[in-house]
Short mmCIF file of C-alpha atoms and ligand atoms in Angstrom, two decimals:
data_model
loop_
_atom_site.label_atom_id
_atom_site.label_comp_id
_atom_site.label_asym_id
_atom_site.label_seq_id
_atom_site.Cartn_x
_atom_site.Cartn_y
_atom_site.Cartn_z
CA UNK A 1 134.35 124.71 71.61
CA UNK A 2 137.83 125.29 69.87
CA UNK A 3 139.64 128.48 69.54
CA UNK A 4 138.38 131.73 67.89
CA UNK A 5 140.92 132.64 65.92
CA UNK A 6 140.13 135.12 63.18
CA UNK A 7 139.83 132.38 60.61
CA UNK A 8 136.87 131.24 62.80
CA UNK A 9 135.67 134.49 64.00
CA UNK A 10 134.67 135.53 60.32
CA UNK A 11 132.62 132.51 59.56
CA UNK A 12 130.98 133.25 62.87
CA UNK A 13 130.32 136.79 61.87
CA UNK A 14 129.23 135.95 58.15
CA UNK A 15 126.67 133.17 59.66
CA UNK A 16 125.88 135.59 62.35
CA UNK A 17 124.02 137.85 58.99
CA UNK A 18 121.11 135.62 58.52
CA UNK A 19 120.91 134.38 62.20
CA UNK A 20 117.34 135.05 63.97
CA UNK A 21 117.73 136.09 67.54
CA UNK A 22 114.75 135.37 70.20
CA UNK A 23 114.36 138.59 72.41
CA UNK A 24 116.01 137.39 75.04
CA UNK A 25 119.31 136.73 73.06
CA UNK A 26 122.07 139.26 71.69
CA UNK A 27 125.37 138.70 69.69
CA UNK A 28 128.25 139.03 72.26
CA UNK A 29 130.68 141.26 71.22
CA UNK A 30 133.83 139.44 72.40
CA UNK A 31 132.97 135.92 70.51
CA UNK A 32 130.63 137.20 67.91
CA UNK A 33 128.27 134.27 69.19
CA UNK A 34 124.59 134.80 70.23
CA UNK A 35 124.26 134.50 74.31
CA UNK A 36 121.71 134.99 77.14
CA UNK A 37 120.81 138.19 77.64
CA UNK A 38 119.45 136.70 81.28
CA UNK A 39 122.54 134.45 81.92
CA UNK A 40 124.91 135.95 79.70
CA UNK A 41 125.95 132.01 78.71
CA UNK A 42 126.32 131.16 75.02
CA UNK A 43 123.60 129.64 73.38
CA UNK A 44 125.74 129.00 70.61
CA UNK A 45 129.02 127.16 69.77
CA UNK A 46 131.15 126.63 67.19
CA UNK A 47 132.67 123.37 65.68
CA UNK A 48 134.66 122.48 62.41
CA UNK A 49 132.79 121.04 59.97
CA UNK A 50 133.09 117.15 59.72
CA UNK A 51 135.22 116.03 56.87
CA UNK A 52 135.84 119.59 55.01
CA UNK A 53 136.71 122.66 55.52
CA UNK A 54 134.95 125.57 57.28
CA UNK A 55 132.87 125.36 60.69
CA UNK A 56 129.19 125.66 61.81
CA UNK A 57 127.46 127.37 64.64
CA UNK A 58 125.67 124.67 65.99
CA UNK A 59 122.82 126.19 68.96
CA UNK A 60 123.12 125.17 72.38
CA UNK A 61 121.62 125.74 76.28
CA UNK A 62 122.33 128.41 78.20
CA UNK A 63 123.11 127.54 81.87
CA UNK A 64 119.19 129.00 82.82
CA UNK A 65 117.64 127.25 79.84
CA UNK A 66 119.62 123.70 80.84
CA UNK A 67 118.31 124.47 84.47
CA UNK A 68 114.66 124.91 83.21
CA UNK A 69 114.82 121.75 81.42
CA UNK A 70 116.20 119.73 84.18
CA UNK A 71 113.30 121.25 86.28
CA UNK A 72 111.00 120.45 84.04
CA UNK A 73 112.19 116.94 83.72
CA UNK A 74 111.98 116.47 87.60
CA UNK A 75 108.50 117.50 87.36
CA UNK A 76 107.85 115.14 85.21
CA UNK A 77 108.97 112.28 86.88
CA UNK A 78 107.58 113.37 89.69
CA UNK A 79 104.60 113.51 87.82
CA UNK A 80 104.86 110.24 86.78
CA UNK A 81 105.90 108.79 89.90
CA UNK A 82 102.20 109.96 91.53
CA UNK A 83 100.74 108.57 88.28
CA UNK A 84 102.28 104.81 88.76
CA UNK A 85 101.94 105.52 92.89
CA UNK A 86 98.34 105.85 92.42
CA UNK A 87 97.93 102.82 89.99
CA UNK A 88 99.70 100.73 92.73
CA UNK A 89 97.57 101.50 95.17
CA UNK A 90 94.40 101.11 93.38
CA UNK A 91 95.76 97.56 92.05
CA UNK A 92 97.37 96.47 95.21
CA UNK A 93 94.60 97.59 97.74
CA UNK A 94 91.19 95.95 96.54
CA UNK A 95 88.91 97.03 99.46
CA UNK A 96 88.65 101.00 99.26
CA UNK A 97 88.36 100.51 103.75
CA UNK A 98 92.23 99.67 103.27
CA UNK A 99 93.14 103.40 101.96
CA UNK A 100 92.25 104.79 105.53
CA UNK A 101 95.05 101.99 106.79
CA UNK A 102 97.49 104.75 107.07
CA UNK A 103 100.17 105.58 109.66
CA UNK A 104 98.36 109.42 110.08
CA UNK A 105 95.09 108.06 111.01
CA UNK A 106 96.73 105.75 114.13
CA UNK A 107 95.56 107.02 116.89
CA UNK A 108 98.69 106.17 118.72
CA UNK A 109 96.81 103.90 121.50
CA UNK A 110 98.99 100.73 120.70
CA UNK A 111 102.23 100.52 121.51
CA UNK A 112 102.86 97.47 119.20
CA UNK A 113 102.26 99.56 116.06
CA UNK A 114 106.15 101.26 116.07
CA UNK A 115 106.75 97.61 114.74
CA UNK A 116 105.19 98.56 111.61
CA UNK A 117 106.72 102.13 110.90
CA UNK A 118 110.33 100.13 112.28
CA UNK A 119 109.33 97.07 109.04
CA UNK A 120 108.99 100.57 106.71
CA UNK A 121 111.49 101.60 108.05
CA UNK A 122 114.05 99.19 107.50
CA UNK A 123 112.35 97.62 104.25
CA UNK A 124 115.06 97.57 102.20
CA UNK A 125 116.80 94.73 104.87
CA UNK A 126 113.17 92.71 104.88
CA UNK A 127 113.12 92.76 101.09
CA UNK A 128 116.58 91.70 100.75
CA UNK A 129 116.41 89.27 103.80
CA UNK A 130 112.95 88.51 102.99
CA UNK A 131 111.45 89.14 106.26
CA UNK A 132 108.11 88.85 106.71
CA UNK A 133 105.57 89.04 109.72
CA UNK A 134 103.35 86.87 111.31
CA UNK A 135 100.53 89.23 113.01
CA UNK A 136 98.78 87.15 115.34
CA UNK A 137 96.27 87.78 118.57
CA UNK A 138 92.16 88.37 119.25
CA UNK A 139 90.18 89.75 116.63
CA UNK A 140 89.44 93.71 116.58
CA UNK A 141 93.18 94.26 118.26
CA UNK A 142 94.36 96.23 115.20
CA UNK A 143 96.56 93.27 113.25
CA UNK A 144 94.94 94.29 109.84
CA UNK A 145 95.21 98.19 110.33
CA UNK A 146 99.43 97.36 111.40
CA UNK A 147 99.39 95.49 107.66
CA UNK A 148 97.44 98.23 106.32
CA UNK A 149 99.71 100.77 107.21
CA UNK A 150 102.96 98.90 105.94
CA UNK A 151 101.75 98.48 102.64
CA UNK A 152 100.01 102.27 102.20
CA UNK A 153 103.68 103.58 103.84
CA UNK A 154 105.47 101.38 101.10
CA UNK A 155 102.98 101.59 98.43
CA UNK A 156 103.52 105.23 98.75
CA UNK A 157 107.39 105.02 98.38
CA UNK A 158 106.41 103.30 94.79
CA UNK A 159 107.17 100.00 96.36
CA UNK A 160 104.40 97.39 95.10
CA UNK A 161 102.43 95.66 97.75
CA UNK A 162 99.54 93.67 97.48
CA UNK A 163 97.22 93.32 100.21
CA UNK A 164 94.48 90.96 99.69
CA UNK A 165 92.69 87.51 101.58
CA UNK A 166 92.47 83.85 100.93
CA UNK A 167 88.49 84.52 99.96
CA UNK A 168 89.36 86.70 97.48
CA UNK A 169 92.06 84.85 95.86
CA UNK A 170 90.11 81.35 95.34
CA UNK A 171 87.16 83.22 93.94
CA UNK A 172 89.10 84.23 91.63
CA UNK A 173 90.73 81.04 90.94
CA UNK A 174 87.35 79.76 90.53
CA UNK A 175 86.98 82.44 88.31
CA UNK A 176 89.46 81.59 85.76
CA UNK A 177 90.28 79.05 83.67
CA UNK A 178 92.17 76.17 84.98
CA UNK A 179 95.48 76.91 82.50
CA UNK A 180 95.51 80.81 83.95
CA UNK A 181 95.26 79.60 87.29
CA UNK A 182 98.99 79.34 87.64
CA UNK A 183 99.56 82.65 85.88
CA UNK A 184 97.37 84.09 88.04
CA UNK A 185 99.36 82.92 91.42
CA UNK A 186 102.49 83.42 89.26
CA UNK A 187 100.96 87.32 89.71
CA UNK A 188 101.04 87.51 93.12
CA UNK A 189 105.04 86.98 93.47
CA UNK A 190 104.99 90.16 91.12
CA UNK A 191 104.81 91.98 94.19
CA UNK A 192 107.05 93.31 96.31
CA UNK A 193 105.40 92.29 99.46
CA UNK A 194 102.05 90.16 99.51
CA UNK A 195 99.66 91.10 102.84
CA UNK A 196 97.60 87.72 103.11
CA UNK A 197 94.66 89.17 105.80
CA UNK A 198 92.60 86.93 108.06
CA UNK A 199 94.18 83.65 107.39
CA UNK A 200 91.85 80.74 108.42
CA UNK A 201 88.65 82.52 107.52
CA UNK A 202 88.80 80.83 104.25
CA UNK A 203 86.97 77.25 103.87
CA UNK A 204 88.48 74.07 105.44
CA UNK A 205 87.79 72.44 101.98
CA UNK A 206 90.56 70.28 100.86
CA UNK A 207 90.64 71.96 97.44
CA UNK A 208 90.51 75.71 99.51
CA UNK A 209 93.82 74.05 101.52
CA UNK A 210 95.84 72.85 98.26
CA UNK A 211 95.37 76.33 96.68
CA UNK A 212 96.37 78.70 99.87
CA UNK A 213 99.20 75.81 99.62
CA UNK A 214 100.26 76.90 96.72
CA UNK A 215 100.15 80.12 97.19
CA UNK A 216 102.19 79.99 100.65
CA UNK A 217 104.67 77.77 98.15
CA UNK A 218 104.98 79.91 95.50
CA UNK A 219 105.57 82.96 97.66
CA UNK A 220 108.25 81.37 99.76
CA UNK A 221 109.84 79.99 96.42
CA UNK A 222 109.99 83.34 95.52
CA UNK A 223 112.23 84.72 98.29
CA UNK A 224 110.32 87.61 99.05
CA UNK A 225 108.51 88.91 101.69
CA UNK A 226 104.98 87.83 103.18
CA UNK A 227 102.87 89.43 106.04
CA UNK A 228 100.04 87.48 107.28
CA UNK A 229 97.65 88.46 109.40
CA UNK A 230 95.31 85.77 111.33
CA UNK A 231 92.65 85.33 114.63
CA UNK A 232 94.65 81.95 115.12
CA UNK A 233 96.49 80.98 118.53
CA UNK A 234 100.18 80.71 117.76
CA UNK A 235 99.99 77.57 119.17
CA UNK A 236 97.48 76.84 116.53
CA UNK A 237 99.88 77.28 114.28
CA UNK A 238 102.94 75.49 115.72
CA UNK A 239 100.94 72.36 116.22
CA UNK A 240 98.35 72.15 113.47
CA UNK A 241 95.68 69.41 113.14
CA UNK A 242 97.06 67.96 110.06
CA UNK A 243 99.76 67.83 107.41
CA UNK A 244 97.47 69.74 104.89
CA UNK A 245 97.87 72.92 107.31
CA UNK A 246 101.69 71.81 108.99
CA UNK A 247 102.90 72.35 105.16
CA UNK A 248 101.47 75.76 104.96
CA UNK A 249 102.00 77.10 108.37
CA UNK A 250 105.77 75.58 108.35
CA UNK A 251 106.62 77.76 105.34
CA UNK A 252 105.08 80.88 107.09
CA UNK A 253 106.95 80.21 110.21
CA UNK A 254 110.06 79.74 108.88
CA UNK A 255 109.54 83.17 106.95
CA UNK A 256 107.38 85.31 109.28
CA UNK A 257 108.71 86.75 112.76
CA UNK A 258 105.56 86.33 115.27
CA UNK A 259 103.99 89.24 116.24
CA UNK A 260 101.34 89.19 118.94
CA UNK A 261 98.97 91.94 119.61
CA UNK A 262 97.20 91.53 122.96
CA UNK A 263 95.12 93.17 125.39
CA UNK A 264 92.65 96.25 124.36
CA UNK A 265 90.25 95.13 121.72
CA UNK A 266 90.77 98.78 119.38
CA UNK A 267 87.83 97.94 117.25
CA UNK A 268 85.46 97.35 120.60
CA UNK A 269 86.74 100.68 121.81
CA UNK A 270 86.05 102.58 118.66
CA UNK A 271 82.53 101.44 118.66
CA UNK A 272 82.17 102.20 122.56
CA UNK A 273 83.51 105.80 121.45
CA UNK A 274 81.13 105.75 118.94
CA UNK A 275 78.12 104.84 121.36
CA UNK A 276 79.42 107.20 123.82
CA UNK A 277 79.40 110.09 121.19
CA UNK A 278 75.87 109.07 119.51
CA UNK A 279 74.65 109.42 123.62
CA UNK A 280 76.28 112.68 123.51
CA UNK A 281 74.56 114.16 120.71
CA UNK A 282 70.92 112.08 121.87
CA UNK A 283 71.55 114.08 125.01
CA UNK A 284 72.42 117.12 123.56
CA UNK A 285 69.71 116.98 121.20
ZN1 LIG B 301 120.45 131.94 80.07
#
């Protein structure tokens, strides 16, 4: 704002005539300009007029209106951010079971699981060094509820995650055309982090192995993270039968730090809880 000097002060004061004040706004005495009556800031300035002569009184934010706006702002993005979380998740997690693979509903029995919150954790480094995980170990030990949880924990930081399984993805390669086949595993590198669960479930078909292939392929072209989860022996997977699965479980090894999970079968012991309480209420009843 330049200097009042009395030049400016009485085109302020003539423009001041026909000015229309809100109710919360009053002329200030000292500048002749309209302020805040809550903040007492000026809501108005004055400039000279481009290229002539004379000024104008242009209107402008008080300090509270500016912090109302910015508040408002934040709540939109905030808004938005919940909006595009929520897409995410219902994109990226296909099986509606997955949404209750959260960090909150762990019932803290297995000690292996502070590996996942420590990948969350320190995702920015596994992005950037593209760090993935090779969960490995007996079924019903809790591998796909540790993937679960990383990609709900991420997916809610408005990181995109996909979480999916070699069924799904070649029925839907059998579901499109041949040309958007490639687009379609082009997709999955969209992705932040791809969750492949229960690898080896799929069929030992020679066409099922060239498209997990190139799937492995494309993701480790990509240089970004992969998490697989899989009821095969490590040694399995260090010494495959043949080159069809050496050139897919070579890529995940090089990529993927081996995790085991051992010992307690979780999903056993949830349905001998479950037993035990249905006894309970027979009993009882
Ligand atoms: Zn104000």
């Amino acid at each position: 704002m330049i200097e009042i000097t009395a030049e400016v002060r009485a085109a302020i004061d003539r423009a001041a005539e026909d000015m229309e004040l809100a109710g919360d706004e009053y002329i200030e005495p000292a500048d002749g300009l309209i302020h805040c009556k809550k903040c007492c800031g000026s809501r108005q300035t004055v400039v000279p007029r481009f290229g002539g002569s004379g000024y104008f009184m242009p209107r402008c934010l008080c300090p509270c209106q500016q912090k109302a706006q910015e508040e408002r702002k934040a709540m939109e993005e905030q808004r938005e951010r919940m909006e595009r979380v929520k897409r995410r998740k219902a994109q990226g997690l296909q099986d509606r079971y997955l949404y209750d693979y959260t960090f909150s509903n762990d019932n803290g029995q297995n000690p292996v699981m502070e590996k996942a919150h420590a990948y969350v954790e320190h995702w920015k480094e596994a992005y950037r060094d593209n760090t993935g995980l090779l969960l490995f170990g007996d079924v019903g030990t809790g591998k796909s509820f540790f993937a679960g949880c990383i990609a709900n924990a991420l997916l809610d930081r408005d990181v995109p995650v996909l979480m999916t399984n070699f069924p799904s993805i070649l029925n839907r390669l059998t579901d499109v055309f041949a040309e958007d086949r490639a687009a379609f595993i082009a997709s999955l590198d969209d992705y932040s982090l791809l969750v492949i669960d229960d690898l080896g479930v799929e069929r030992n078909t020679e066409y099922a192995m060239e498209q997990v292939f190139t799937v492995i392929d494309s993701r480790y072209r990509s240089k970004k993270p992969l998490i697989v989860t899989t009821n095969l022996k490590l040694e399995e997977i260090k010494k495959p039968p043949d080159l069809a699965h050496a050139r897919i479980y070579d890529r995940i090894l090089e990529r993927c730090a081996p995790v085991l999970f051992s010992g307690k079968n979780f999903r056993e012991e949830g349905a001998m809880a479950t037993k035990a309480a249905a006894k309970e209420i027979v009993r009882k009843g």
